[in-house]
Coordinates of C-alpha atoms in Angstrom, one line a residue:
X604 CA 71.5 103.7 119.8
X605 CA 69.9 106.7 118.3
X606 CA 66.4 107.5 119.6
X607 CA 63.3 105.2 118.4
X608 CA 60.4 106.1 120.4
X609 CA 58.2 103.7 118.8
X610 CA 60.6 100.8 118.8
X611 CA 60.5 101.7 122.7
X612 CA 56.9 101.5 122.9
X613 CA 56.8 98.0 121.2
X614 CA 59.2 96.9 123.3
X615 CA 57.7 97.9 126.7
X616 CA 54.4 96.1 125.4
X617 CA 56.3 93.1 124.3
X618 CA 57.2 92.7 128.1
X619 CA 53.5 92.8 129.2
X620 CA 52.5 90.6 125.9
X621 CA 55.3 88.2 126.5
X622 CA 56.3 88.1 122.8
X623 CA 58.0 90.2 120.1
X624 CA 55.9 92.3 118.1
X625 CA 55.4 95.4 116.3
X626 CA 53.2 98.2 116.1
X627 CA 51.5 99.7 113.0
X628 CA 49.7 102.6 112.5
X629 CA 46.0 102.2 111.8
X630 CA 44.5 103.7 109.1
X631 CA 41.2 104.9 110.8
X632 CA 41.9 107.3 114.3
X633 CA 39.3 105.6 116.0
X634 CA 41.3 103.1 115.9
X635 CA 44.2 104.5 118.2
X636 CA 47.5 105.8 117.8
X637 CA 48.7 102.4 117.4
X638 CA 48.2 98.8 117.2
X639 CA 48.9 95.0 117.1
X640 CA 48.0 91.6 115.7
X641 CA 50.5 89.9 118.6
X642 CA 47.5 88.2 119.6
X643 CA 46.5 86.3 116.2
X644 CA 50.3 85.5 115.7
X645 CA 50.2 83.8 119.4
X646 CA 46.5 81.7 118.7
X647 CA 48.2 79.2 117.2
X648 CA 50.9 78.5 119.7
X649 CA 49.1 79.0 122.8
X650 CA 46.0 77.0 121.7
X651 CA 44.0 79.9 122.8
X652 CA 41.4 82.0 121.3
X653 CA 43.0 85.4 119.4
X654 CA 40.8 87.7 121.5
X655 CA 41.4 85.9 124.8
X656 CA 45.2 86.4 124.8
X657 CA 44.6 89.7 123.0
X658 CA 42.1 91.0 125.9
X659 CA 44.6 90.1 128.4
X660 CA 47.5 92.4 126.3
X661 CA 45.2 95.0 126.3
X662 CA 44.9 95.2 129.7
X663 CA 48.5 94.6 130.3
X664 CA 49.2 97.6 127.7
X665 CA 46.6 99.6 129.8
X666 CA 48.7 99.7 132.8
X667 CA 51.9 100.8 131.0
X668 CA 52.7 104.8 131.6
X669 CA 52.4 106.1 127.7
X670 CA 49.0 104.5 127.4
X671 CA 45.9 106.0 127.8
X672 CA 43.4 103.2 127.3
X673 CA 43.8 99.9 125.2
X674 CA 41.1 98.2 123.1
X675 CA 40.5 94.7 121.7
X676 CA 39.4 94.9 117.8
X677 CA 38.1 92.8 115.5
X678 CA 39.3 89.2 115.9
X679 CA 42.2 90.0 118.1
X680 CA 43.9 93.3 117.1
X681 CA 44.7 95.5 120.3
X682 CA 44.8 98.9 119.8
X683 CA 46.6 101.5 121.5
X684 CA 45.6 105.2 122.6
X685 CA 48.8 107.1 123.8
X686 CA 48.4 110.1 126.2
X687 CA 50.1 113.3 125.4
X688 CA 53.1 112.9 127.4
X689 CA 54.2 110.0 124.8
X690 CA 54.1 112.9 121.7
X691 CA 56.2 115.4 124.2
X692 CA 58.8 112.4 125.4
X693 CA 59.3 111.4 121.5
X694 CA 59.8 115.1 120.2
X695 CA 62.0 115.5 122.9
X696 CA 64.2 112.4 121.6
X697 CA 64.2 113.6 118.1
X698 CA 65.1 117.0 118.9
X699 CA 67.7 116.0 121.2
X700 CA 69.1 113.1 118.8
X701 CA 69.5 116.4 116.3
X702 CA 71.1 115.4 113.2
X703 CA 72.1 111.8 114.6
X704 CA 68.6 110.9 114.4
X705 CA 67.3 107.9 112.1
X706 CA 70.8 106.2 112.4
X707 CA 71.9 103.6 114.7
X708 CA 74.9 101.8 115.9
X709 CA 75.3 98.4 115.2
X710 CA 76.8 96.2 117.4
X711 CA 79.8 95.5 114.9
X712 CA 80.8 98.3 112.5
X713 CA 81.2 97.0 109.4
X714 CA 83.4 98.2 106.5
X715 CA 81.3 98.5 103.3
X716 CA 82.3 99.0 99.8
X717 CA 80.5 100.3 96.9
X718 CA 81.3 100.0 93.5
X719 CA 79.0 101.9 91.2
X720 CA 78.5 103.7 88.2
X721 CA 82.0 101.8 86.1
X722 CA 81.4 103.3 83.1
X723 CA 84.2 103.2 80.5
X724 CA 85.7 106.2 79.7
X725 CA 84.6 106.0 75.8
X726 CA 81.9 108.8 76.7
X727 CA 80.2 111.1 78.6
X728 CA 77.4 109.5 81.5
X729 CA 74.8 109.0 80.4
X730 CA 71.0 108.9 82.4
X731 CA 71.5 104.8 82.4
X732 CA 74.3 105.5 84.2
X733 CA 73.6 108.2 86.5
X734 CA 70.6 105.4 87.9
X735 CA 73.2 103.6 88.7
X736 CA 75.1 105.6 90.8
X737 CA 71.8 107.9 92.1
X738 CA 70.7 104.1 93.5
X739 CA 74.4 103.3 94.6
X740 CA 75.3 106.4 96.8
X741 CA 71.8 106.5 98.5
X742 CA 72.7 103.3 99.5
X743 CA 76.2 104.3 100.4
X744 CA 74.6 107.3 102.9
X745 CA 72.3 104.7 104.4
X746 CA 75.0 102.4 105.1
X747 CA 76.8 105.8 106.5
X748 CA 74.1 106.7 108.8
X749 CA 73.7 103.5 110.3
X750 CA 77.4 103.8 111.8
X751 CA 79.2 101.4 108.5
X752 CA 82.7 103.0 106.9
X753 CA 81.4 103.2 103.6
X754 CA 84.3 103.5 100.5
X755 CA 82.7 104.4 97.1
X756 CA 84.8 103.1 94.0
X757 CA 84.9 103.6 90.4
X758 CA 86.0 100.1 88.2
X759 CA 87.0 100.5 84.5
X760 CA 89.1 99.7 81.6
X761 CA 91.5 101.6 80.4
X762 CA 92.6 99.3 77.3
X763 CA 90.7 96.4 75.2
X764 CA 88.6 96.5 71.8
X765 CA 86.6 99.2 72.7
X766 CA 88.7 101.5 74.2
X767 CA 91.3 101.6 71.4
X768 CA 88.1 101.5 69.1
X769 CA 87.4 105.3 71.3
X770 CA 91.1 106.2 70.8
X771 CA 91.1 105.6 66.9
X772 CA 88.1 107.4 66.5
X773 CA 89.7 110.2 68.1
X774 CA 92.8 110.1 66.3
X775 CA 90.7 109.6 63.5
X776 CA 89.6 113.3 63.5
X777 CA 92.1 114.4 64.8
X778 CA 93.6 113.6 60.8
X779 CA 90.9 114.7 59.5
X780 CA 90.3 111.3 58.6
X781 CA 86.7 109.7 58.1
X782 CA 85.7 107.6 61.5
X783 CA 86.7 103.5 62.0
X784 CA 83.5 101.5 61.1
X785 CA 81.7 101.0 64.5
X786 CA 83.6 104.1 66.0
X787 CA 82.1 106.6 68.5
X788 CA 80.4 109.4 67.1
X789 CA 79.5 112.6 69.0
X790 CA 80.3 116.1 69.3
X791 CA 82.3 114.9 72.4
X792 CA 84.6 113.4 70.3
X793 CA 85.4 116.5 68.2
X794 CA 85.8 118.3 71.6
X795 CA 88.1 115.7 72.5
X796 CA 89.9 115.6 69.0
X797 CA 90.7 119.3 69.6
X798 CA 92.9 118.6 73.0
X799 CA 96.3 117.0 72.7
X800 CA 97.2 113.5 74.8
X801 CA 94.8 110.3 75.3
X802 CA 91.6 111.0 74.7
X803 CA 91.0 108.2 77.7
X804 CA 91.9 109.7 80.7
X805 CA 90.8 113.1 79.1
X806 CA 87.5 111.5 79.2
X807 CA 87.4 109.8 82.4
X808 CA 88.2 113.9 84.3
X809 CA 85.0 114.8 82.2
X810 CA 83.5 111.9 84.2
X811 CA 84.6 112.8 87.2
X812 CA 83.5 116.6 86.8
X813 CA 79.8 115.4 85.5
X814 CA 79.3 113.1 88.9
X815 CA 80.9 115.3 91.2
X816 CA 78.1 118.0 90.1
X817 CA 75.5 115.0 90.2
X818 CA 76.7 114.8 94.2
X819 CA 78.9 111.5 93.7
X820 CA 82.3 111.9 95.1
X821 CA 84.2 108.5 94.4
X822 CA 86.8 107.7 96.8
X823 CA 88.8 105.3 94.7
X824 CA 89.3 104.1 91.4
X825 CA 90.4 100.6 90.0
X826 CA 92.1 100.2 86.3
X827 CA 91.0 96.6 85.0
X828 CA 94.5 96.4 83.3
X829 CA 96.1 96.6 86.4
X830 CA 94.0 93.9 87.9
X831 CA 94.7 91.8 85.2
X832 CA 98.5 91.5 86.3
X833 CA 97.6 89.1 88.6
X834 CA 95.9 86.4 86.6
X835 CA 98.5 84.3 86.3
X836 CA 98.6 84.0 90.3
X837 CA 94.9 83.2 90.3
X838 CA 93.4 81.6 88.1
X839 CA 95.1 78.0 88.8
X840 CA 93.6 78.5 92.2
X841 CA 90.1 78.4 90.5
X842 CA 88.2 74.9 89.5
X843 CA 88.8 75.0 85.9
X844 CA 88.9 73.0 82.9
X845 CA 89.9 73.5 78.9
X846 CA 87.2 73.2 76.3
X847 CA 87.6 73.9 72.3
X848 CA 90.8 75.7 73.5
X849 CA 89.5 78.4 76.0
X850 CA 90.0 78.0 79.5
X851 CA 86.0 78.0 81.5
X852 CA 85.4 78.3 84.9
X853 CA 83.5 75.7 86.8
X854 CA 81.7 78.4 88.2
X855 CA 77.9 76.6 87.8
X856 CA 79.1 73.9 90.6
X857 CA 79.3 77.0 92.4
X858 CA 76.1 78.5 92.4
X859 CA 76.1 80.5 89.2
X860 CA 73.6 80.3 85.9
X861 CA 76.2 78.6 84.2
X862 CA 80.4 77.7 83.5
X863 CA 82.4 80.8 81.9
X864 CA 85.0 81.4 79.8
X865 CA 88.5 83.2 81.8
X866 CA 90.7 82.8 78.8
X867 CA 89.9 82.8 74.8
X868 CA 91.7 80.0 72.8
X869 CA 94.2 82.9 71.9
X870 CA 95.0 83.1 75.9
X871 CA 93.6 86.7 76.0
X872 CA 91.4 87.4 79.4
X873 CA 87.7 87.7 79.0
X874 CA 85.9 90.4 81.8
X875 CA 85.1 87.7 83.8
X876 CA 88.8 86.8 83.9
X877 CA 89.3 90.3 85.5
X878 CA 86.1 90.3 87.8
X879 CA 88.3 87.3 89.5
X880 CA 91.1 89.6 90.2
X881 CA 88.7 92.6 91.2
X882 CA 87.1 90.5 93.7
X883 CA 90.3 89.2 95.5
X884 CA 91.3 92.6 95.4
X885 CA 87.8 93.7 96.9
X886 CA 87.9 91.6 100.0
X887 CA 91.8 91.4 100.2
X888 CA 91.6 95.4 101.4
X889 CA 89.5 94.0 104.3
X890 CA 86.0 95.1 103.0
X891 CA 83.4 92.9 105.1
X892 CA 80.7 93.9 101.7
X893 CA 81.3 94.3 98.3
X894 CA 78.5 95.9 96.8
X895 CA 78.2 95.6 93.2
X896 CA 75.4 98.1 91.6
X897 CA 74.9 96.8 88.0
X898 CA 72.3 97.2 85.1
X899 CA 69.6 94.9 83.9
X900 CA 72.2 93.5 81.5
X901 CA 74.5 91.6 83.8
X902 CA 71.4 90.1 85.2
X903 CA 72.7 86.7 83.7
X904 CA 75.9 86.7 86.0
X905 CA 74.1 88.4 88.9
X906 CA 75.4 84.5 90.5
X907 CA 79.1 84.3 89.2
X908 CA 80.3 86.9 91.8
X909 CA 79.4 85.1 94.7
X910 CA 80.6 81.8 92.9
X911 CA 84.1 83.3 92.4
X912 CA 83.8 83.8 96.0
X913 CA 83.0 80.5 97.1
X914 CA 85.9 78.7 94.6
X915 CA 88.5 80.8 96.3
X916 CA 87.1 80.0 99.8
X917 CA 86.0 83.5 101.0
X918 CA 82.3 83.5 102.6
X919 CA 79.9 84.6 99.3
X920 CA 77.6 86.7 101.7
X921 CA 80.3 89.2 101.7
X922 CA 79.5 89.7 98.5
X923 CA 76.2 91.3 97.0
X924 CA 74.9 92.2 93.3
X925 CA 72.4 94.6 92.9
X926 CA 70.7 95.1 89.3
X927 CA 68.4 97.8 88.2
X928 CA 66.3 98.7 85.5
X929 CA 66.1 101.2 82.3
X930 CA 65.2 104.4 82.4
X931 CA 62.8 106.2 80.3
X932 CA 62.2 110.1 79.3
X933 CA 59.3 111.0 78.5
X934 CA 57.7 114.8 77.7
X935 CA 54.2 114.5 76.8
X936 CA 53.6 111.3 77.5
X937 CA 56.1 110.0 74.4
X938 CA 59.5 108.9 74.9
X939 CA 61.8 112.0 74.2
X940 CA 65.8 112.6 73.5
X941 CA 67.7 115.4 74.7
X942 CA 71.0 115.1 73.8
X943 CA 72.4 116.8 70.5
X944 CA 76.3 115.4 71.1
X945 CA 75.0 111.9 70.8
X946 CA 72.3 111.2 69.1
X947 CA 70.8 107.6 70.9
X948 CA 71.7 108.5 73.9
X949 CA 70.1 110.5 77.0
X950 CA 73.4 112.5 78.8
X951 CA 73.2 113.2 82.6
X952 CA 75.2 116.9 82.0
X953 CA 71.8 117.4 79.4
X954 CA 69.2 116.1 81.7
X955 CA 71.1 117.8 84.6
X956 CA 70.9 121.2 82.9
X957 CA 67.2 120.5 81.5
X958 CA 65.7 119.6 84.9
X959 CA 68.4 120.5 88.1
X960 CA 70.9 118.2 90.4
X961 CA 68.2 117.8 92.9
X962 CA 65.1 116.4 90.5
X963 CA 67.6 114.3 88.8
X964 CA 69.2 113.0 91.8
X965 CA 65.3 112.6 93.3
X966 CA 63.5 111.2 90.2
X967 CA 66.6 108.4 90.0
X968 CA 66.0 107.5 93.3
X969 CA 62.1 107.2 93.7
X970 CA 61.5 104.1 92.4
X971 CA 62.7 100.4 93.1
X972 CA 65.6 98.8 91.8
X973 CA 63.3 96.2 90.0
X974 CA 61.2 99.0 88.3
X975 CA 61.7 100.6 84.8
X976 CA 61.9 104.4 85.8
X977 CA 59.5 106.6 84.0
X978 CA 60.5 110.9 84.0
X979 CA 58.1 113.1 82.9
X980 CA 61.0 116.2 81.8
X981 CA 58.1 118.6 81.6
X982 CA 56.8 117.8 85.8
X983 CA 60.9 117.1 87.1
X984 CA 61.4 120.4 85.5
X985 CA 58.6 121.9 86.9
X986 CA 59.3 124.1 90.5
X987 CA 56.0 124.2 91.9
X988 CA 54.6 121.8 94.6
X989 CA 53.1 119.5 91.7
X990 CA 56.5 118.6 91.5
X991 CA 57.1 115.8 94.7
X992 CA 60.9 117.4 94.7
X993 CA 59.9 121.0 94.7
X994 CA 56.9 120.1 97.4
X995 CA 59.0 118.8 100.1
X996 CA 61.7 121.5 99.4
X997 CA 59.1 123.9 100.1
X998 CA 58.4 122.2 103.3
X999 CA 62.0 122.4 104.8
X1000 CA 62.2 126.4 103.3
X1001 CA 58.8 127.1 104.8
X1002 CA 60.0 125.6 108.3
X1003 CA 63.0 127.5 108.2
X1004 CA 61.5 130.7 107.3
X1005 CA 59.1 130.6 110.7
X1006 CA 62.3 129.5 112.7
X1007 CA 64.2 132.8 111.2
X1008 CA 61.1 134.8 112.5
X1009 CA 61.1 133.2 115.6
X1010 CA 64.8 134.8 116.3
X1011 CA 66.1 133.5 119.7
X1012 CA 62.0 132.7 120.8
X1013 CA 61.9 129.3 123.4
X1014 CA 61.8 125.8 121.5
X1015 CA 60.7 123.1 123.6
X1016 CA 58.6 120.0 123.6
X1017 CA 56.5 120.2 126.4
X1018 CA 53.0 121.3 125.3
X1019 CA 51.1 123.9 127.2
X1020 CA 47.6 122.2 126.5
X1021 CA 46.3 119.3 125.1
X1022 CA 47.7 118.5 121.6
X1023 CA 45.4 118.6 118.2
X1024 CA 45.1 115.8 116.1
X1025 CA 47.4 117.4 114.0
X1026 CA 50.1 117.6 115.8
X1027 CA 49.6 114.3 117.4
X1028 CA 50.0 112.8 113.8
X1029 CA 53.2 114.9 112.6
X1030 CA 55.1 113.2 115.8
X1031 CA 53.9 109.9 114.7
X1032 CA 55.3 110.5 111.3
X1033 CA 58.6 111.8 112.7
X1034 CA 59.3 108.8 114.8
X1035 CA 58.8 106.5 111.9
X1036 CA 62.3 107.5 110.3
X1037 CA 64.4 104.9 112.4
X1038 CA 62.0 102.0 110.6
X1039 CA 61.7 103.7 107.7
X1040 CA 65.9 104.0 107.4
X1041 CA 66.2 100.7 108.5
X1042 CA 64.0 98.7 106.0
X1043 CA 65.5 101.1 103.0
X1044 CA 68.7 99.3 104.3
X1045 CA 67.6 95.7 104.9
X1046 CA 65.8 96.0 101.4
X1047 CA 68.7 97.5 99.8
X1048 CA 65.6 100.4 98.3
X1049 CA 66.3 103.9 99.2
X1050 CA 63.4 104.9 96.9
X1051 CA 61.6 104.2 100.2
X1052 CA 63.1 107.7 102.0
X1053 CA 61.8 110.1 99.3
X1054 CA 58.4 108.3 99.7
X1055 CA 58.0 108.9 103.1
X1056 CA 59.6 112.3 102.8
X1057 CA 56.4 113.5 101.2
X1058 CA 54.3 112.2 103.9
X1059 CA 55.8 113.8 106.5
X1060 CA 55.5 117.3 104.1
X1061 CA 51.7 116.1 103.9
X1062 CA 51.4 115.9 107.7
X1063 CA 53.9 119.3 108.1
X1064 CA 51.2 121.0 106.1
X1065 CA 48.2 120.2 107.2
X1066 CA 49.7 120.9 110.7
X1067 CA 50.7 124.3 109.3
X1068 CA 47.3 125.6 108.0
X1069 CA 45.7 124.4 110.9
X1070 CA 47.4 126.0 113.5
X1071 CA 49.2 128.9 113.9
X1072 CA 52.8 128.3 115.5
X1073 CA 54.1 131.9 116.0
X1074 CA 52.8 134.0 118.9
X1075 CA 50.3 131.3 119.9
X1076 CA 49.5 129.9 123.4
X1077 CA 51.6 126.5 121.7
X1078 CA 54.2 128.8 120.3
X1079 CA 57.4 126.8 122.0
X1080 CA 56.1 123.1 121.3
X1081 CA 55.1 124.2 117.8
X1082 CA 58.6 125.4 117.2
X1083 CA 59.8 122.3 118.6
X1084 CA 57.8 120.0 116.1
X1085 CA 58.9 122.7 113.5
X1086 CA 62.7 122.0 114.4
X1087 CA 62.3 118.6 114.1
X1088 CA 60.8 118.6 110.9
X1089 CA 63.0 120.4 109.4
X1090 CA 65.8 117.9 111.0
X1091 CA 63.5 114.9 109.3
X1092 CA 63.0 116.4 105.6
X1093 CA 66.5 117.6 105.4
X1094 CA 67.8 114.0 106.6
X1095 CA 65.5 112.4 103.8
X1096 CA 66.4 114.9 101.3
X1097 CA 70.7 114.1 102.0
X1098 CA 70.0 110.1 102.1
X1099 CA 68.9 110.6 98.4
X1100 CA 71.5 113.5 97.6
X1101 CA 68.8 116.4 97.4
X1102 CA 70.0 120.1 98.5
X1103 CA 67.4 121.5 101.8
X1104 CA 67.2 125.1 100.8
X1105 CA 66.5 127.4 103.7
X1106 CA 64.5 129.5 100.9
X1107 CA 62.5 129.2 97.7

């Protein structure tokens, strides 16, 4: 189990309290270093008065080692003043834990599988997309630093209406021909005109070059016409029945919004025929989770996964849908357009080039899943530390620039005098990480890493111009909390595929 000094804390005064509990950080310092509402949570149960039981915590908590003094507050909060050797003992975790630190290793390893971004290869990404797969792989290096084997896939079609609409469009100009009504338009499809072969899989390396430079390396990739062989196999195992000549699932007996159509009255699969074979195939290759990362507009079948699941007797909490919102551009507080190869739609290569990999892989990840993403171009573009991206950047490249002074100097963790509020708060910060990483995992919302990020680059900086860390009588501690910083932003800055430059 990686190091969680906190964690340790509240379990050491969970023995003396007698019940589970955790401990926040208040937001006043006279209030202590940390604190507890055990006491109010145990009134009921106990029959006793909140500030009786939480009097007798307090002087429980008072005798353990890392505690200085313990108070009773308000109308039965206990709060908690930690000595200095608590700070040294939980820098000297973090910096031993190195890069290790924030994970943990459950007790079962679990094999996890997320399927993002599926776009089909009728066009470049665009920023709709790259949300997707910005929210998807953050999720996929969460579930990677907590100890899962994590597999990131790629599901499309390679055939259908509106991929042979894509290749006649091509061919199209290739002829010289005017475009099929309701056929893609674009200066991509020129390019693509003016290579020989199918424009498809052309399109789908374009893909694949566009989200490898957006940080997203896919380890596997699913054709929907393959998957469709095996219809025949499985769909009599579903609970079906015919209606106006269309074969429906019975999926709302299952849990889902409502019964859908597998096959049209002409016999040919719908995409809900094929999420049937894609999900046996998911949890045939032995995945405990199949994620599914999906847009706003497969909210109405968010349920049908899980039902397919349950009709075919696999357990439906293997299986989890995730839906997130639009995004929005804005540059000057109006909506704004950038791309000029497709005229209603945003591309990621465009807003790549207009604003870097690392704002657009930040600004895509800073927000919940439920919540329409607003990016002002002009402030993502924007390197100075107005920029949330840019300031905690500058944070890890200040660090390292006073480590690359320091040369071979002594890093420790063992204070030569007392410590300074300062300091005392940037350990408190850097132990949060392990809850931090764990409720961005349990909530399935990394857009809770870059948010703490910047408060530990808030704490890093105030420490900074405060206190001097080279040739000071602190000088090895300071370069000790200095490491460990560095370790902490750069950890946050990977979970949401940012770069940590060693110099800006």
């Amino acid at each position: 189990m990686s190091a969680d000094p906190v964690r340790t804390l509240a379990a050491a005064l969970a023995v003396a309290a007698g019940a589970e509990l955790e401990l926040d950080r208040p937001g006043e310092a006279e209030h202590g270093d940390y604190a507890t509402n055990v006491a109010l949570q145990l009134a009921g149960t106990r029959r006793r008065p909140p500030r009786e039981i939480a009097a007798e915590i307090a002087e429980a908590a008072a005798e353990l080692e890392p505690v200085e003094r313990a108070e009773v507050a308000g109308p039965g909060f206990v709060n908690l003043f930690l000595r200095d050797e608590w700070f040294a003992a939980a820098l000297a975790e973090i910096l031993e834990d190195g890069e290790a630190y924030g994970g943990a290793a459950p007790e079962r390893c679990e094999r996890v599988q997320v399927e993002m971004v599926s776009a089909n290869p009728t066009g470049p990404i665009a920023v709709s997309s790259a949300r997707n797969g910005a929210y998807g792989d953050s999720l996929a290096r969460l579930f990677e630093l907590a100890g899962d084997e994590v597999e990131r896939e790629y599901y499309y079609n390679d055939s259908g209406a509106q991929i042979e609409r894509f290749r006649a469009s091509v061919e199209a100009v290739r002829r010289g021909e005017a475009l099929p009504e309701d056929g893609y338009q674009g200066a991509y499809v020129q390019d693509l005109a003016a290579l020989k072969g199918d424009p498809v899989p052309l399109m789908l390396k374009e893909i694949k070059t566009t989200l490898e430079r957006f940080r997203i390396h896919f380890d596997s990739f699913r054709l929907q016409s393959e998957l469709e062989q095996r219809l025949p196999e499985l769909l009599p195992k579903l609970d079906t029945y015919e209606k106006e000549g269309a074969l429906w699932a019975r999926s709302s007996a299952y849990g889902d919004d409502e019964d859908r159509v597998l096959l049209r009255s002409d016999r040919s699969p719908t995409y809900r025929a094929a999420d049937v074979a894609y999900l046996v195939d998911k949890l045939e290759r032995g995945f405990d989770r199949a994620i599914y990362v999906l847009g706003a507009d497969h909210y109405g079948t968010r349920n049908w996964y899980a039902a397919v699941g349950r009709m075919l007797g696999y357990d439906p909490e293997r299986v989890e849908v995730l839906i997130y919102q639009l995004v929005h551009l804005t540059r000057g507080g109006e909506q704004t357009k950038m791309s000029k190869r497709r005229g209603n739609v945003v591309l990621l290569d465009d807003f790549m080039d207009e604003i870097g990999v690392d704002a657009a892989r930040w600004y895509l990840a800073n927000r919940g899943p439920d919540q329409t993403i607003e990016i002002d171009i002009d402030l993502a573009a924007e390197r100075s530390q107005k920029n949330p991206v840019y300031y905690v950047q500058y944070a890890h490249a200040r660090i390292a620039g006073i480590l690359r002074n320091a040369g071979d100097a002594t890093v420790a963790s063992e204070p030569a005098g007392p410590l300074a509020a300062e300091e005392r708060e940037l350990v408190k910060r850097l132990a949060e990480l392990p809850a931090v990483v764990a409720e961005a995992l349990m909530k399935r919302g990394p857009q809770g890493v870059p948010t703490y990020a910047i408060r530990v680059a808030d704490d890093f900086h105030r420490f900074y111009h405060e206190h001097r860390v080279l040739e000071s009588k602190q000088q090895a501690f300071r370069l000790g909390l200095c490491r460990a910083t560095q370790s902490v932003i750069a950890r946050c800055l990977d979970l949401v595929g940012v770069e940590a430059p060693e110099r800006m």
